[in-house]
Coordinates of C-alpha atoms in Angstrom, one line a residue:
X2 CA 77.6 106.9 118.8
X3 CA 76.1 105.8 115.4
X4 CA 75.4 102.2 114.6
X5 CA 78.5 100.5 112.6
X6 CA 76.3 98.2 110.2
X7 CA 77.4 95.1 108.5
X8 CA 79.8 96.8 106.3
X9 CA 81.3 98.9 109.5
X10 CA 81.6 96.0 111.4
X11 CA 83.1 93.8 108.6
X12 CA 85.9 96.5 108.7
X13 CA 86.3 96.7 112.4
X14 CA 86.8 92.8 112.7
X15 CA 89.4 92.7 109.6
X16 CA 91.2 95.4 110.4
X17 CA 91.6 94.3 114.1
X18 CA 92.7 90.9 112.3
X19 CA 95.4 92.8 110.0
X20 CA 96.8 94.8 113.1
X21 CA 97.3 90.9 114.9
X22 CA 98.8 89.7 111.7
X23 CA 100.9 92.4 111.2
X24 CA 102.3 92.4 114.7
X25 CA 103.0 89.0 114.2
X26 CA 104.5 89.2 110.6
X27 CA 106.9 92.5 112.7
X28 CA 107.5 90.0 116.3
X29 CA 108.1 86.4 115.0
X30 CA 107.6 85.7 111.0
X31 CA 106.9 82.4 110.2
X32 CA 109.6 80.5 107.6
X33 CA 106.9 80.3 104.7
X34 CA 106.2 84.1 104.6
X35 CA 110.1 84.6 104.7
X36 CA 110.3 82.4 101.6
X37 CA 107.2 83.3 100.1
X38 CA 108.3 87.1 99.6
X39 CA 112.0 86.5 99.6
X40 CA 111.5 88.6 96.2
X41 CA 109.8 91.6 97.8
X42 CA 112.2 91.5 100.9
X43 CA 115.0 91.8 98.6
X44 CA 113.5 95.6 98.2
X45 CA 111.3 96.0 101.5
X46 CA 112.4 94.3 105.1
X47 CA 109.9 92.3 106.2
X48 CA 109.3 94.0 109.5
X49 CA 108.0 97.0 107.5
X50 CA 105.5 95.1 105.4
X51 CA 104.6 93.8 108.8
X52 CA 104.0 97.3 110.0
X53 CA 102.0 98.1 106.8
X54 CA 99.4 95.9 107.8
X55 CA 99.2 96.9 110.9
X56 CA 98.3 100.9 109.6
X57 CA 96.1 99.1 106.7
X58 CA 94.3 97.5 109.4
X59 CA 94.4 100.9 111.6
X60 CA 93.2 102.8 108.8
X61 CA 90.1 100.0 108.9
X62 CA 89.0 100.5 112.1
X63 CA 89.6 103.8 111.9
X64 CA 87.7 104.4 108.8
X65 CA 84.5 102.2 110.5
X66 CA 84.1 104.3 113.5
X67 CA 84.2 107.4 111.3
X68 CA 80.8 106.2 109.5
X69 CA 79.5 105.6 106.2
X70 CA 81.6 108.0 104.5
X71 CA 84.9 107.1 105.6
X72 CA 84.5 103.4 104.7
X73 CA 85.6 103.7 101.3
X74 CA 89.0 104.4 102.7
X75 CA 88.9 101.5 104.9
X76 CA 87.9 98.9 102.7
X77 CA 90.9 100.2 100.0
X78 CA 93.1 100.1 103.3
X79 CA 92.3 96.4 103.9
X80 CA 92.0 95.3 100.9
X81 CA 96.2 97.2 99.7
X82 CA 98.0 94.4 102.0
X83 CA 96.0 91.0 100.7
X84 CA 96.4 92.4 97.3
X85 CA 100.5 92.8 97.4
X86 CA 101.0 89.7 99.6
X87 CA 98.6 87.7 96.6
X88 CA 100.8 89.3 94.2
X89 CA 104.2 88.7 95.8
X90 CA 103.2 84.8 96.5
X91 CA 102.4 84.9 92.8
X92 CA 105.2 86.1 91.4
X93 CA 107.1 84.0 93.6
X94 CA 105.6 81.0 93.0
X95 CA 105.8 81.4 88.9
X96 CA 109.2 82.1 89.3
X97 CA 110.1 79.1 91.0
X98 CA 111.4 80.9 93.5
X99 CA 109.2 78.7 96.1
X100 CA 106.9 76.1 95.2
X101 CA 104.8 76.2 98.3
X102 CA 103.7 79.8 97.3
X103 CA 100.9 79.1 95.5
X104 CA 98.4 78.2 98.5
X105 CA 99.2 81.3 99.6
X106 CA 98.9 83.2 96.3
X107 CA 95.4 81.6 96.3
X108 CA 94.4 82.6 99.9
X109 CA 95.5 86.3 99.2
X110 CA 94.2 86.7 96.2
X111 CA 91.1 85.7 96.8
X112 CA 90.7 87.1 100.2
X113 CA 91.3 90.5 98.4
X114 CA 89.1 89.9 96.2
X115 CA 86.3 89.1 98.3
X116 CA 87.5 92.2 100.7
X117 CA 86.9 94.4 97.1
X118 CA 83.3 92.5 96.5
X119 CA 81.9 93.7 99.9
X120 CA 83.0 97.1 99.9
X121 CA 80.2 97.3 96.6
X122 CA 77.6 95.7 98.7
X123 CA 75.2 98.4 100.3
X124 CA 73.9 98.1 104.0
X125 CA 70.3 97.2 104.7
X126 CA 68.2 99.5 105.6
X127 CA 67.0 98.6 109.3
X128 CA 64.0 96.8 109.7
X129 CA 64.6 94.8 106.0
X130 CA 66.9 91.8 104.9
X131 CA 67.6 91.5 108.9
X132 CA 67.1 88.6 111.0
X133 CA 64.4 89.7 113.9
X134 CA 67.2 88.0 115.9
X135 CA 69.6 90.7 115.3

């Protein structure tokens, strides 16, 4: 089995995160995500955007174990759920629709941004930027 790296492994552990959020978006969604994407959920039940992240985050892990050139996919699979739920708190939140929304416009947004920054950063090679400790 080849060694995952940094990037590999960033995947793995956000994409196992997405599948937990997911589930839990799909088995008990809490009130401020119901509000904050009452706009989307007019179109799309939230039980399927639940499910979505749970493939995005399946596609992630997937996409890690796969090597190098699969994780291009991954990281636009993890990164396609943070970017709509930054978007739909957003548009929400400017639209009055719920005042609340804009912590979590921030959160997403950001976090999707910074899942879109480390997808560009390259892997060390071994032996150089790495901790003897690791």
């Amino acid at each position: 089995m080849h060694r995952l790296g940094r990037r590999g492994a960033f995947l793995v552990t956000l994409g196992a995160a997405w599948i937990g959020y997911g589930y839990g978006t799909v088995s008990d969604p809490r009130y401020g995500t119901a509000q904050g994407l009452s706009d989307v959920t007019k179109y799309v039940p939230l039980e399927a955007l639940g499910w979505g992240w749970v493939v995005c985050g399946a596609l992630g892990v997937i996409a890690a174990l796969g090597g190098t050139r699969w994780q291009p996919f991954g990281f636009a699979a993890i990164s396609t759920p943070a970017g709509l739920w930054g978007t739909a708190y957003t548009v929400t939140w400017a639209s009055g629709g719920y005042p609340a929304a804009w912590a979590s416009a921030a959160a997403w947004c950001g976090f999707a941004l910074s899942i879109v920054w480390v997808s560009g950063l390259q892997e060390c090679p071994h032996g150089k930027g790495v901790s003897q400790w690791t």
